[in-house]
Amino acid sequence: MARDRSLTIRPALHADIAAIRRLMKKAYAPQSGYTLDQLRGQLNHFPEGHLVAELDGVVAGYCASIIVTREEAMRPHTWTEITGNGFGSTHDEDGDVLYGYEVAVDPEFRGRRLAERLYSARRKLCVELGLESIVFGGRLPGYARRAKKVGGHGEYCRAVIAGQIRDQVMNFQLRQGFEFLGVLPKYLKSDAESGGAASHMIWRNPQARQDVTRAHSAADRGPSTVRVATVQYLQRAIRSFDEFADIVRYFVDTVSDYKCDFVVFPEYFAMQLLSIENQPLKPREAVLKLAEYNDRLEALFHEMALRYNVNIIAGSHPAVQEDGRLLNLAHVFLRDGSVYEQPKIHPTPSERYWWQVEGGDYVSAIQTDCGTIGVLVCYDSEFPELTRHLVDQGTDILFVPYSTEERNGHLRVRYCAHARAVENQIYVITSGNTGNLPRVHNMDIHYAQSAIITPCDFPFGRDGVAADTTPNVEMIAFADLDLAALKTARAHGSVQNRKDRRHDLYAVQWRGRAAP
């Protein structure tokens, strides 16, 4: 990448997201720019297409691009449609065109030609990928104040090209070698300075080639293959925390022997720790007693993820927050030592009644060494908006730890998991409890048939099931999941749910906070 003394143009990293967010707030004040979830989605969908200008260690500029088809780039479109509402979820590796949808520079660093350098780096990326061209909708910030004088957007753009008037952005883009194709009349409604429209611009790659392939591989198995395991866990009385730890360690050791990348445990599976008390407790007392084990559980799973070299989705567990709220919290322990939390957003009526569990307020994708994952706890899988928000952030694999008392409840989770896999073209892994805890209110009986679920199309299993367990039997199910098959299905499948979303009609607009 280009370098000028203390200035570096480089790919954006997840560690840059907070800095990019601050930059965007300054560049677009009084508007807030992108959310943290949108930025996370952008980097997950197409990491190479998102660049930062770093000046003296400070992120001073940001450039965002995706790949789309020639047809999508050249036809009339809006910013929301072509970018997937700013998440970059419309990125298509089989496309022909690099579509630029953002270049922003921190106002404090203007005058350093950062935008010019970012445009240059974007052209270099286009050449390296062998794409035909760069296309975007350009702002026209001088239009609104001249609208009455010049007329429509087309007349304004032609006047700029003829040198009759000057537009700061369009003149800059013309100097960068871009051609004017026409006007995108309803490009971005919120851009009042441009009258909601944009100039449709193109740069044609003189070195375009058609023989580019894009792939990645794992060291211990075939290209793009991820091995996952789901534990169907038997609830039974135990005598000590050490006994519980030995049971869990057995499962983690086993999946490690099979060289699994991920293992998932059920919702509330550590409830059996209450059997150590050997006395009936009132529901609220019981769940608060269980929350006291949090530190020991976190230490146990953190140590096992590192020792056994496996990413662990450690089910969920009640956790008292600093403000006194009780949440049902899933923990993800990655084998690099990282720890993530995902609260259950929708407690069930029984959780609210018996335990006074409250809902969380963020849903966040998690970047791992095997791609981008998400976690939704049990009932949350029955709300399609949550999965869609995770998919917008780049999630390819969704883990659903659950706990249901009887078959009806289990089937609600199972059927919804299949729906989420089909409508988003992702993999979904469920993990449930079996067995009994007679002295624990609301956890006394269980029914489960855990599963590893795929989309329903030719690259996958006949029934959309890569593997599942025998109902109500403690066991592990394994499967190898091919991330490349997801991309193939999304681009060329019998149906293409991801590609065919009507961004011009609907979107999931997250109003909660981003992950802490």
Short mmCIF file of C-alpha atoms in Angstrom, two decimals:
data_model
loop_
_atom_site.label_atom_id
_atom_site.label_comp_id
_atom_site.label_asym_id
_atom_site.label_seq_id
_atom_site.Cartn_x
_atom_site.Cartn_y
_atom_site.Cartn_z
CA MET A 1 0.00 0.00 0.00
CA ALA A 2 1.03 3.62 -0.52
CA ARG A 3 3.10 5.23 2.23
CA ASP A 4 4.18 8.85 2.69
CA ARG A 5 6.33 9.41 5.77
CA SER A 6 3.91 8.98 8.67
CA LEU A 7 0.94 8.42 6.34
CA THR A 8 -0.19 4.88 5.54
CA ILE A 9 -3.09 3.69 3.38
CA ARG A 10 -3.94 0.19 4.57
CA PRO A 11 -6.86 -2.25 4.91
CA ALA A 12 -9.22 -1.39 7.74
CA LEU A 13 -9.17 -3.75 10.72
CA HIS A 14 -11.80 -4.58 13.31
CA ALA A 15 -9.58 -2.79 15.81
CA ASP A 16 -10.12 0.39 13.77
CA ILE A 17 -13.92 0.35 14.01
CA ALA A 18 -14.20 2.69 17.01
CA ALA A 19 -11.81 5.16 15.38
CA ILE A 20 -13.69 5.00 12.07
CA ARG A 21 -16.92 5.62 13.93
CA ARG A 22 -15.43 8.74 15.56
CA LEU A 23 -14.16 9.92 12.19
CA MET A 24 -17.59 9.48 10.58
CA LYS A 25 -19.29 11.41 13.36
CA LYS A 26 -16.94 14.34 12.75
CA ALA A 27 -17.17 14.15 8.97
CA TYR A 28 -20.98 14.00 8.93
CA ALA A 29 -21.87 16.19 11.91
CA PRO A 30 -24.57 16.78 13.03
CA GLN A 31 -25.51 13.33 11.68
CA SER A 32 -23.87 10.33 13.32
CA GLY A 33 -22.66 8.43 10.26
CA TYR A 34 -22.43 4.64 10.44
CA THR A 35 -23.30 2.57 13.49
CA LEU A 36 -20.75 0.19 14.96
CA ASP A 37 -22.82 -2.73 13.67
CA GLN A 38 -22.79 -1.33 10.13
CA LEU A 39 -19.02 -0.88 10.23
CA ARG A 40 -18.58 -4.39 11.56
CA GLY A 41 -20.71 -5.70 8.71
CA GLN A 42 -18.72 -3.77 6.12
CA LEU A 43 -15.43 -5.26 7.24
CA ASN A 44 -16.82 -8.76 7.56
CA HIS A 45 -18.42 -8.88 4.13
CA PHE A 46 -15.41 -7.61 2.16
CA PRO A 47 -12.33 -6.83 4.28
CA GLU A 48 -10.11 -5.95 1.28
CA GLY A 49 -12.53 -3.31 0.07
CA HIS A 50 -12.35 -1.11 3.16
CA LEU A 51 -9.31 1.10 3.65
CA VAL A 52 -8.12 3.64 6.18
CA ALA A 53 -5.69 6.51 5.90
CA GLU A 54 -3.58 6.48 9.07
CA LEU A 55 -1.70 9.68 9.79
CA ASP A 56 0.75 9.66 12.72
CA GLY A 57 -1.11 6.67 14.16
CA VAL A 58 -4.53 8.36 13.86
CA VAL A 59 -7.26 7.08 11.53
CA ALA A 60 -7.88 10.19 9.46
CA GLY A 61 -9.71 8.81 6.42
CA TYR A 62 -11.97 5.90 5.46
CA CYS A 63 -12.87 4.34 2.12
CA ALA A 64 -15.60 1.70 1.65
CA SER A 65 -16.19 -0.50 -1.41
CA ILE A 66 -17.98 -3.70 -2.38
CA ILE A 67 -18.10 -5.83 -5.51
CA VAL A 68 -21.38 -5.93 -7.44
CA THR A 69 -22.46 -7.12 -10.87
CA ARG A 70 -22.27 -4.86 -13.89
CA GLU A 71 -26.06 -4.95 -14.15
CA GLU A 72 -26.52 -3.77 -10.56
CA ALA A 73 -23.95 -1.01 -10.90
CA MET A 74 -25.25 0.40 -14.16
CA ARG A 75 -29.01 0.36 -13.60
CA PRO A 76 -30.80 3.04 -11.54
CA HIS A 77 -30.42 2.34 -7.83
CA THR A 78 -30.38 3.93 -4.40
CA TRP A 79 -27.57 3.95 -1.85
CA THR A 80 -29.64 1.78 0.50
CA GLU A 81 -30.38 -0.83 -2.14
CA ILE A 82 -26.86 -1.28 -3.44
CA THR A 83 -25.11 -1.26 -0.03
CA GLY A 84 -27.61 -3.36 1.91
CA ASN A 85 -28.57 -0.40 4.11
CA GLY A 86 -24.93 0.48 4.70
CA PHE A 87 -23.85 -2.97 5.94
CA GLY A 88 -22.17 -3.94 2.66
CA SER A 89 -24.18 -7.18 2.74
CA THR A 90 -24.81 -6.96 -1.03
CA HIS A 91 -21.13 -7.72 -1.74
CA ASP A 92 -20.90 -10.31 -4.54
CA GLU A 93 -17.52 -11.99 -5.13
CA ASP A 94 -18.67 -13.03 -8.60
CA GLY A 95 -19.39 -9.44 -9.61
CA ASP A 96 -17.60 -7.37 -12.24
CA VAL A 97 -17.51 -3.90 -10.70
CA LEU A 98 -15.92 -2.36 -7.60
CA TYR A 99 -18.65 -0.15 -6.17
CA GLY A 100 -17.47 2.71 -3.98
CA TYR A 101 -19.99 3.86 -1.41
CA GLU A 102 -17.92 5.93 1.00
CA VAL A 103 -14.86 8.15 1.15
CA ALA A 104 -14.64 10.31 4.28
CA VAL A 105 -11.83 12.40 5.72
CA ASP A 106 -11.56 13.77 9.24
CA PRO A 107 -12.12 17.56 8.94
CA GLU A 108 -9.01 18.16 11.05
CA PHE A 109 -6.85 16.49 8.39
CA ARG A 110 -8.25 17.99 5.22
CA GLY A 111 -5.70 19.53 2.90
CA ARG A 112 -3.40 16.47 3.14
CA ARG A 113 -4.81 14.93 -0.08
CA LEU A 114 -6.08 11.93 1.87
CA ALA A 115 -9.14 11.51 -0.37
CA GLU A 116 -6.89 11.49 -3.43
CA ARG A 117 -4.73 8.78 -1.88
CA LEU A 118 -7.77 6.70 -0.97
CA TYR A 119 -9.09 7.00 -4.53
CA SER A 120 -5.69 5.87 -5.81
CA ALA A 121 -5.67 2.87 -3.46
CA ARG A 122 -9.20 1.96 -4.61
CA ARG A 123 -8.09 2.04 -8.27
CA LYS A 124 -5.13 -0.18 -7.38
CA LEU A 125 -7.51 -2.64 -5.69
CA CYS A 126 -9.71 -2.68 -8.78
CA VAL A 127 -6.69 -3.54 -10.94
CA GLU A 128 -5.44 -6.23 -8.53
CA LEU A 129 -8.85 -7.93 -8.50
CA GLY A 130 -9.14 -7.76 -12.28
CA LEU A 131 -12.50 -5.96 -12.14
CA GLU A 132 -13.88 -4.04 -15.08
CA SER A 133 -14.43 -0.69 -13.44
CA ILE A 134 -15.19 1.40 -10.39
CA VAL A 135 -18.69 2.84 -10.14
CA PHE A 136 -20.36 5.00 -7.50
CA GLY A 137 -23.00 7.60 -6.83
CA GLY A 138 -21.19 10.88 -6.17
CA ARG A 139 -22.43 13.68 -3.94
CA LEU A 140 -23.38 17.04 -5.46
CA PRO A 141 -23.02 19.35 -2.45
CA GLY A 142 -23.32 22.52 -4.51
CA TYR A 143 -26.65 21.64 -6.08
CA ALA A 144 -29.18 22.75 -3.46
CA ARG A 145 -28.02 26.34 -3.34
CA ARG A 146 -28.02 26.59 -7.16
CA ALA A 147 -31.13 24.53 -7.94
CA LYS A 148 -33.35 27.45 -8.82
CA LYS A 149 -30.75 28.90 -11.15
CA VAL A 150 -29.57 25.80 -13.01
CA GLY A 151 -32.71 23.63 -12.98
CA GLY A 152 -32.48 19.88 -12.60
CA HIS A 153 -29.61 17.65 -11.57
CA GLY A 154 -28.74 16.75 -15.14
CA GLU A 155 -28.33 20.39 -16.12
CA TYR A 156 -26.23 20.98 -13.01
CA CYS A 157 -23.85 18.10 -13.77
CA ARG A 158 -23.43 19.14 -17.40
CA ALA A 159 -22.65 22.68 -16.29
CA VAL A 160 -19.96 21.34 -13.94
CA ILE A 161 -18.44 19.25 -16.75
CA ALA A 162 -18.47 22.28 -19.07
CA GLY A 163 -16.65 24.34 -16.45
CA GLN A 164 -19.52 26.80 -16.07
CA ILE A 165 -19.94 26.13 -12.36
CA ARG A 166 -17.82 24.38 -9.77
CA ASP A 167 -18.83 21.51 -7.49
CA GLN A 168 -16.14 20.54 -4.98
CA VAL A 169 -16.87 16.81 -5.06
CA MET A 170 -17.73 16.27 -8.71
CA ASN A 171 -14.78 18.34 -9.94
CA PHE A 172 -12.48 16.27 -7.75
CA GLN A 173 -13.90 13.03 -9.17
CA LEU A 174 -13.53 14.23 -12.74
CA ARG A 175 -9.87 15.01 -12.01
CA GLN A 176 -9.48 11.44 -10.74
CA GLY A 177 -10.43 10.13 -14.19
CA PHE A 178 -14.08 9.34 -13.62
CA GLU A 179 -16.70 9.71 -16.35
CA PHE A 180 -20.23 11.00 -15.88
CA LEU A 181 -22.88 8.42 -16.79
CA GLY A 182 -25.98 10.25 -15.70
CA VAL A 183 -27.99 11.09 -12.58
CA LEU A 184 -29.27 8.75 -9.87
CA PRO A 185 -32.31 10.85 -8.89
CA LYS A 186 -33.33 9.20 -5.60
CA TYR A 187 -29.93 8.04 -4.40
CA LEU A 188 -29.84 9.24 -0.78
CA LYS A 189 -32.85 11.12 0.54
CA SER A 190 -30.99 12.41 3.61
CA ASP A 191 -28.39 14.25 1.49
CA ALA A 192 -30.18 17.61 1.38
CA GLU A 193 -27.19 19.47 -0.12
CA SER A 194 -27.35 17.19 -3.15
CA GLY A 195 -31.13 17.33 -3.36
CA GLY A 196 -31.23 13.59 -2.62
CA ALA A 197 -29.60 12.76 -5.96
CA ALA A 198 -26.11 11.66 -7.03
CA SER A 199 -23.92 11.74 -10.11
CA HIS A 200 -23.50 8.26 -11.60
CA MET A 201 -19.73 7.98 -12.16
CA ILE A 202 -17.40 5.33 -13.64
CA TRP A 203 -13.66 4.67 -13.93
CA ARG A 204 -12.78 2.00 -16.49
CA ASN A 205 -9.91 -0.32 -15.58
CA PRO A 206 -7.48 -0.43 -18.52
CA GLN A 207 -5.99 -3.69 -17.19
CA ALA A 208 -9.26 -5.56 -16.61
CA ARG A 209 -8.89 -9.34 -16.70
CA GLN A 210 -11.35 -12.18 -16.26
CA ASP A 211 -9.23 -14.97 -14.78
CA VAL A 212 -9.17 -13.95 -11.12
CA THR A 213 -10.06 -16.53 -8.47
CA ARG A 214 -10.57 -15.80 -4.79
CA ALA A 215 -10.18 -18.52 -2.19
CA HIS A 216 -8.85 -19.28 1.26
CA SER A 217 -7.90 -22.51 2.97
CA ALA A 218 -7.41 -24.02 6.40
CA ALA A 219 -4.22 -25.79 7.39
CA ASP A 220 -5.74 -29.07 8.60
CA ARG A 221 -8.50 -29.71 6.04
CA GLY A 222 -9.88 -28.69 2.68
CA PRO A 223 -10.36 -25.10 1.52
CA SER A 224 -12.95 -23.09 3.45
CA THR A 225 -14.09 -26.05 5.60
CA VAL A 226 -15.09 -25.51 9.22
CA ARG A 227 -15.73 -28.45 11.56
CA VAL A 228 -18.40 -27.94 14.21
CA ALA A 229 -19.79 -30.02 17.06
CA THR A 230 -22.96 -29.71 19.09
CA VAL A 231 -23.30 -31.26 22.55
CA GLN A 232 -26.69 -32.59 23.60
CA TYR A 233 -26.20 -32.39 27.34
CA LEU A 234 -27.77 -34.64 30.00
CA GLN A 235 -29.05 -32.88 33.10
CA ARG A 236 -28.47 -35.02 36.21
CA ALA A 237 -27.54 -34.52 39.84
CA ILE A 238 -23.87 -33.92 40.64
CA ARG A 239 -21.94 -33.60 43.90
CA SER A 240 -19.43 -30.81 43.19
CA PHE A 241 -18.26 -28.17 40.74
CA ASP A 242 -15.24 -30.33 40.00
CA GLU A 243 -17.56 -33.13 38.86
CA PHE A 244 -19.31 -30.70 36.54
CA ALA A 245 -15.94 -29.52 35.20
CA ASP A 246 -14.87 -33.12 34.52
CA ILE A 247 -18.04 -33.76 32.48
CA VAL A 248 -17.59 -30.62 30.41
CA ARG A 249 -13.88 -31.27 29.95
CA TYR A 250 -14.67 -34.72 28.57
CA PHE A 251 -16.80 -33.20 25.80
CA VAL A 252 -14.28 -30.48 24.95
CA ASP A 253 -11.43 -33.01 24.93
CA THR A 254 -13.43 -35.27 22.61
CA VAL A 255 -14.25 -32.59 20.06
CA SER A 256 -10.64 -31.44 20.22
CA ASP A 257 -9.54 -34.97 19.29
CA TYR A 258 -11.77 -34.64 16.23
CA LYS A 259 -10.04 -31.32 15.46
CA CYS A 260 -13.25 -29.31 15.68
CA ASP A 261 -13.16 -25.58 15.20
CA PHE A 262 -16.30 -24.95 17.28
CA VAL A 263 -18.31 -26.68 19.98
CA VAL A 264 -21.62 -25.42 21.37
CA PHE A 265 -23.33 -26.29 24.67
CA PRO A 266 -27.03 -25.72 25.54
CA GLU A 267 -28.79 -22.82 27.20
CA TYR A 268 -28.70 -22.96 31.03
CA PHE A 269 -26.81 -26.27 30.89
CA ALA A 270 -24.91 -25.40 34.11
CA MET A 271 -28.22 -25.48 36.00
CA GLN A 272 -27.20 -28.89 37.29
CA LEU A 273 -24.83 -27.06 39.65
CA LEU A 274 -27.92 -26.34 41.77
CA SER A 275 -28.16 -30.04 42.54
CA ILE A 276 -25.02 -29.59 44.67
CA GLU A 277 -27.17 -27.66 47.15
CA ASN A 278 -29.44 -30.73 47.50
CA GLN A 279 -32.34 -28.64 48.70
CA PRO A 280 -35.28 -27.01 46.97
CA LEU A 281 -34.90 -23.26 46.47
CA LYS A 282 -37.45 -20.69 45.44
CA PRO A 283 -37.10 -19.87 41.73
CA ARG A 284 -35.54 -16.43 42.13
CA GLU A 285 -33.20 -17.64 44.90
CA ALA A 286 -32.12 -20.56 42.74
CA VAL A 287 -31.20 -18.51 39.70
CA LEU A 288 -29.29 -15.97 41.80
CA LYS A 289 -27.45 -18.83 43.49
CA LEU A 290 -26.46 -20.14 40.08
CA ALA A 291 -25.23 -16.69 39.02
CA GLU A 292 -22.65 -16.92 41.82
CA TYR A 293 -20.80 -19.53 39.73
CA ASN A 294 -20.11 -17.11 36.89
CA ASP A 295 -16.47 -16.40 37.66
CA ARG A 296 -15.62 -20.08 38.05
CA LEU A 297 -17.42 -20.97 34.84
CA GLU A 298 -15.66 -18.27 32.86
CA ALA A 299 -12.26 -19.36 34.18
CA LEU A 300 -13.04 -22.99 33.30
CA PHE A 301 -14.11 -22.31 29.71
CA HIS A 302 -11.38 -19.78 29.06
CA GLU A 303 -8.76 -22.31 30.13
CA MET A 304 -10.31 -25.10 28.03
CA ALA A 305 -10.59 -23.00 24.86
CA LEU A 306 -6.87 -22.28 25.05
CA ARG A 307 -5.77 -25.72 26.19
CA TYR A 308 -7.84 -27.74 23.70
CA ASN A 309 -7.56 -25.29 20.79
CA VAL A 310 -11.29 -25.05 20.13
CA ASN A 311 -13.74 -22.15 20.05
CA ILE A 312 -16.40 -22.76 22.71
CA ILE A 313 -19.93 -21.41 22.70
CA ALA A 314 -20.53 -22.10 26.39
CA GLY A 315 -24.32 -22.16 26.34
CA SER A 316 -25.86 -19.45 28.49
CA HIS A 317 -25.93 -18.62 32.15
CA PRO A 318 -27.77 -16.14 34.42
CA ALA A 319 -25.66 -13.08 35.18
CA VAL A 320 -26.40 -10.12 37.47
CA GLN A 321 -25.37 -6.81 35.89
CA GLU A 322 -23.89 -3.79 37.67
CA ASP A 323 -27.27 -2.06 37.51
CA GLY A 324 -28.95 -5.04 39.21
CA ARG A 325 -30.62 -6.49 36.11
CA LEU A 326 -30.56 -10.26 35.69
CA LEU A 327 -29.72 -11.34 32.13
CA ASN A 328 -29.50 -14.70 30.42
CA LEU A 329 -26.01 -14.32 29.00
CA ALA A 330 -24.24 -16.49 26.42
CA HIS A 331 -20.45 -16.55 26.48
CA VAL A 332 -18.14 -17.29 23.55
CA PHE A 333 -14.58 -18.31 24.40
CA LEU A 334 -12.27 -18.23 21.40
CA ARG A 335 -9.08 -20.26 21.24
CA ASP A 336 -7.01 -17.10 20.92
CA GLY A 337 -8.10 -16.12 24.45
CA SER A 338 -10.81 -13.63 23.43
CA VAL A 339 -14.14 -13.68 25.30
CA TYR A 340 -17.45 -12.33 24.00
CA GLU A 341 -20.91 -12.02 25.53
CA GLN A 342 -24.33 -12.13 23.89
CA PRO A 343 -27.41 -11.51 26.05
CA LYS A 344 -30.72 -13.13 25.31
CA ILE A 345 -32.93 -10.39 23.89
CA HIS A 346 -36.31 -12.01 24.49
CA PRO A 347 -36.72 -13.88 27.80
CA THR A 348 -39.58 -16.35 27.63
CA PRO A 349 -42.71 -15.69 29.70
CA SER A 350 -41.62 -18.37 32.19
CA GLU A 351 -38.14 -16.83 32.55
CA ARG A 352 -39.71 -13.46 33.26
CA TYR A 353 -42.25 -14.90 35.71
CA TRP A 354 -40.15 -17.42 37.68
CA TRP A 355 -36.72 -15.78 37.60
CA GLN A 356 -37.39 -12.12 36.65
CA VAL A 357 -34.88 -12.36 33.79
CA GLU A 358 -34.74 -9.21 31.64
CA GLY A 359 -33.80 -8.84 27.98
CA GLY A 360 -30.51 -7.53 26.64
CA ASP A 361 -30.20 -4.74 24.07
CA TYR A 362 -27.50 -5.67 21.55
CA VAL A 363 -26.89 -8.37 18.94
CA SER A 364 -23.38 -8.49 17.58
CA ALA A 365 -21.48 -10.62 15.08
CA ILE A 366 -18.23 -12.12 16.35
CA GLN A 367 -15.08 -12.37 14.26
CA THR A 368 -13.25 -15.69 14.69
CA ASP A 369 -10.35 -17.47 13.03
CA CYS A 370 -12.92 -19.46 11.02
CA GLY A 371 -15.13 -16.65 9.80
CA THR A 372 -17.90 -14.57 11.31
CA ILE A 373 -20.40 -16.14 13.70
CA GLY A 374 -23.42 -15.08 15.73
CA VAL A 375 -25.20 -16.46 18.79
CA LEU A 376 -28.92 -16.28 19.53
CA VAL A 377 -30.18 -17.89 22.72
CA CYS A 378 -33.21 -20.19 22.29
CA TYR A 379 -36.35 -17.98 21.96
CA ASP A 380 -34.33 -15.32 20.09
CA SER A 381 -34.08 -17.68 17.12
CA GLU A 382 -37.85 -17.30 16.69
CA PHE A 383 -37.47 -13.59 15.82
CA PRO A 384 -36.13 -13.35 12.24
CA GLU A 385 -35.06 -9.71 12.58
CA LEU A 386 -32.26 -10.67 14.98
CA THR A 387 -30.69 -13.16 12.56
CA ARG A 388 -31.06 -10.69 9.71
CA HIS A 389 -29.20 -8.07 11.75
CA LEU A 390 -26.39 -10.57 12.40
CA VAL A 391 -26.27 -11.52 8.72
CA ASP A 392 -26.08 -7.85 7.78
CA GLN A 393 -22.95 -7.74 9.93
CA GLY A 394 -21.43 -10.69 8.03
CA THR A 395 -22.50 -13.77 10.02
CA ASP A 396 -22.18 -17.10 8.15
CA ILE A 397 -22.66 -19.49 11.09
CA LEU A 398 -25.33 -19.04 13.76
CA PHE A 399 -25.20 -20.94 17.06
CA VAL A 400 -28.46 -21.44 18.98
CA PRO A 401 -28.09 -22.86 22.51
CA TYR A 402 -31.58 -23.74 23.73
CA SER A 403 -33.48 -25.41 26.52
CA THR A 404 -37.04 -26.69 26.10
CA GLU A 405 -39.22 -28.79 28.35
CA GLU A 406 -41.23 -30.76 25.82
CA ARG A 407 -41.42 -31.52 22.10
CA ASN A 408 -43.59 -28.54 21.13
CA GLY A 409 -41.03 -26.09 22.45
CA HIS A 410 -38.17 -27.99 20.83
CA LEU A 411 -39.91 -27.96 17.45
CA ARG A 412 -40.48 -24.23 17.62
CA VAL A 413 -36.71 -23.74 17.89
CA ARG A 414 -35.96 -26.44 15.31
CA TYR A 415 -38.37 -25.14 12.66
CA CYS A 416 -37.23 -21.55 13.19
CA ALA A 417 -33.59 -22.61 12.89
CA HIS A 418 -34.40 -24.15 9.49
CA ALA A 419 -36.18 -20.96 8.45
CA ARG A 420 -33.23 -18.79 9.47
CA ALA A 421 -30.86 -21.04 7.48
CA VAL A 422 -33.00 -20.90 4.34
CA GLU A 423 -33.93 -17.22 4.34
CA ASN A 424 -30.38 -16.03 5.09
CA GLN A 425 -28.39 -18.84 3.40
CA ILE A 426 -26.32 -19.55 6.50
CA TYR A 427 -25.52 -22.53 8.72
CA VAL A 428 -27.37 -22.87 12.05
CA ILE A 429 -26.25 -25.13 14.90
CA THR A 430 -28.62 -25.88 17.78
CA SER A 431 -27.72 -27.44 21.14
CA GLY A 432 -30.29 -28.56 23.72
CA ASN A 433 -30.60 -30.16 27.14
CA THR A 434 -32.02 -33.56 27.97
CA GLY A 435 -32.57 -35.33 31.30
CA ASN A 436 -34.17 -34.08 34.52
CA LEU A 437 -33.50 -31.81 37.50
CA PRO A 438 -36.44 -32.58 39.82
CA ARG A 439 -35.57 -29.99 42.50
CA VAL A 440 -35.02 -27.04 40.10
CA HIS A 441 -38.12 -25.02 39.23
CA ASN A 442 -38.56 -24.35 35.49
CA MET A 443 -35.70 -26.75 34.65
CA ASP A 444 -37.16 -30.01 35.88
CA ILE A 445 -37.71 -31.80 32.53
CA HIS A 446 -36.15 -31.43 29.07
CA TYR A 447 -36.61 -32.43 25.46
CA ALA A 448 -34.03 -31.94 22.70
CA GLN A 449 -32.80 -33.12 19.35
CA SER A 450 -29.79 -30.95 18.58
CA ALA A 451 -28.85 -30.35 14.96
CA ILE A 452 -26.43 -28.85 12.45
CA ILE A 453 -28.65 -27.24 9.83
CA THR A 454 -27.86 -26.03 6.31
CA PRO A 455 -29.70 -24.13 3.60
CA CYS A 456 -31.88 -26.30 1.34
CA ASP A 457 -30.15 -26.44 -2.02
CA PHE A 458 -27.95 -28.77 -4.08
CA PRO A 459 -24.59 -28.06 -2.35
CA PHE A 460 -26.03 -29.19 1.01
CA GLY A 461 -27.66 -32.18 2.71
CA ARG A 462 -30.86 -33.55 1.20
CA ASP A 463 -33.06 -32.39 4.08
CA GLY A 464 -31.08 -29.30 5.04
CA VAL A 465 -29.52 -31.24 7.93
CA ALA A 466 -25.79 -31.91 8.01
CA ALA A 467 -26.08 -33.89 11.26
CA ASP A 468 -28.40 -34.31 14.22
CA THR A 469 -28.68 -36.28 17.44
CA THR A 470 -30.99 -38.99 18.71
CA PRO A 471 -33.78 -37.28 20.68
CA ASN A 472 -33.23 -37.14 24.45
CA VAL A 473 -29.91 -38.99 24.44
CA GLU A 474 -26.67 -37.40 25.61
CA MET A 475 -24.34 -37.32 22.61
CA ILE A 476 -22.29 -35.18 20.22
CA ALA A 477 -23.06 -34.48 16.57
CA PHE A 478 -20.31 -33.43 14.16
CA ALA A 479 -20.27 -31.92 10.67
CA ASP A 480 -17.92 -30.22 8.25
CA LEU A 481 -19.38 -26.99 6.90
CA ASP A 482 -18.09 -25.48 3.66
CA LEU A 483 -18.18 -21.69 3.71
CA ALA A 484 -17.46 -21.63 -0.03
CA ALA A 485 -20.68 -23.59 -0.61
CA LEU A 486 -22.60 -20.76 1.05
CA LYS A 487 -21.07 -18.25 -1.35
CA THR A 488 -21.86 -20.51 -4.31
CA ALA A 489 -25.47 -20.90 -3.21
CA ARG A 490 -25.86 -17.16 -2.65
CA ALA A 491 -24.52 -16.36 -6.12
CA HIS A 492 -25.82 -19.28 -8.21
CA GLY A 493 -28.35 -21.22 -6.11
CA SER A 494 -31.80 -22.37 -7.16
CA VAL A 495 -33.00 -19.44 -5.07
CA GLN A 496 -30.82 -16.53 -3.98
CA ASN A 497 -32.48 -15.13 -0.88
CA ARG A 498 -29.58 -12.91 0.11
CA LYS A 499 -29.16 -11.36 -3.33
CA ASP A 500 -32.89 -10.98 -3.99
CA ARG A 501 -33.74 -8.97 -0.87
CA ARG A 502 -35.66 -5.84 -1.82
CA HIS A 503 -33.59 -3.17 -0.11
CA ASP A 504 -35.75 -0.58 -1.83
CA LEU A 505 -38.78 -1.78 0.16
CA TYR A 506 -37.63 -3.01 3.57
CA ALA A 507 -34.72 -3.28 5.97
CA VAL A 508 -33.94 -4.17 9.57
CA GLN A 509 -33.14 -0.92 11.36
CA TRP A 510 -31.43 -1.65 14.68
CA ARG A 511 -32.33 0.90 17.36
CA GLY A 512 -30.52 -0.77 20.25
CA ARG A 513 -26.91 -0.18 21.16
CA ALA A 514 -23.88 -1.87 19.66
CA ALA A 515 -21.93 -4.50 21.57
CA PRO A 516 -19.77 -3.09 24.38
#
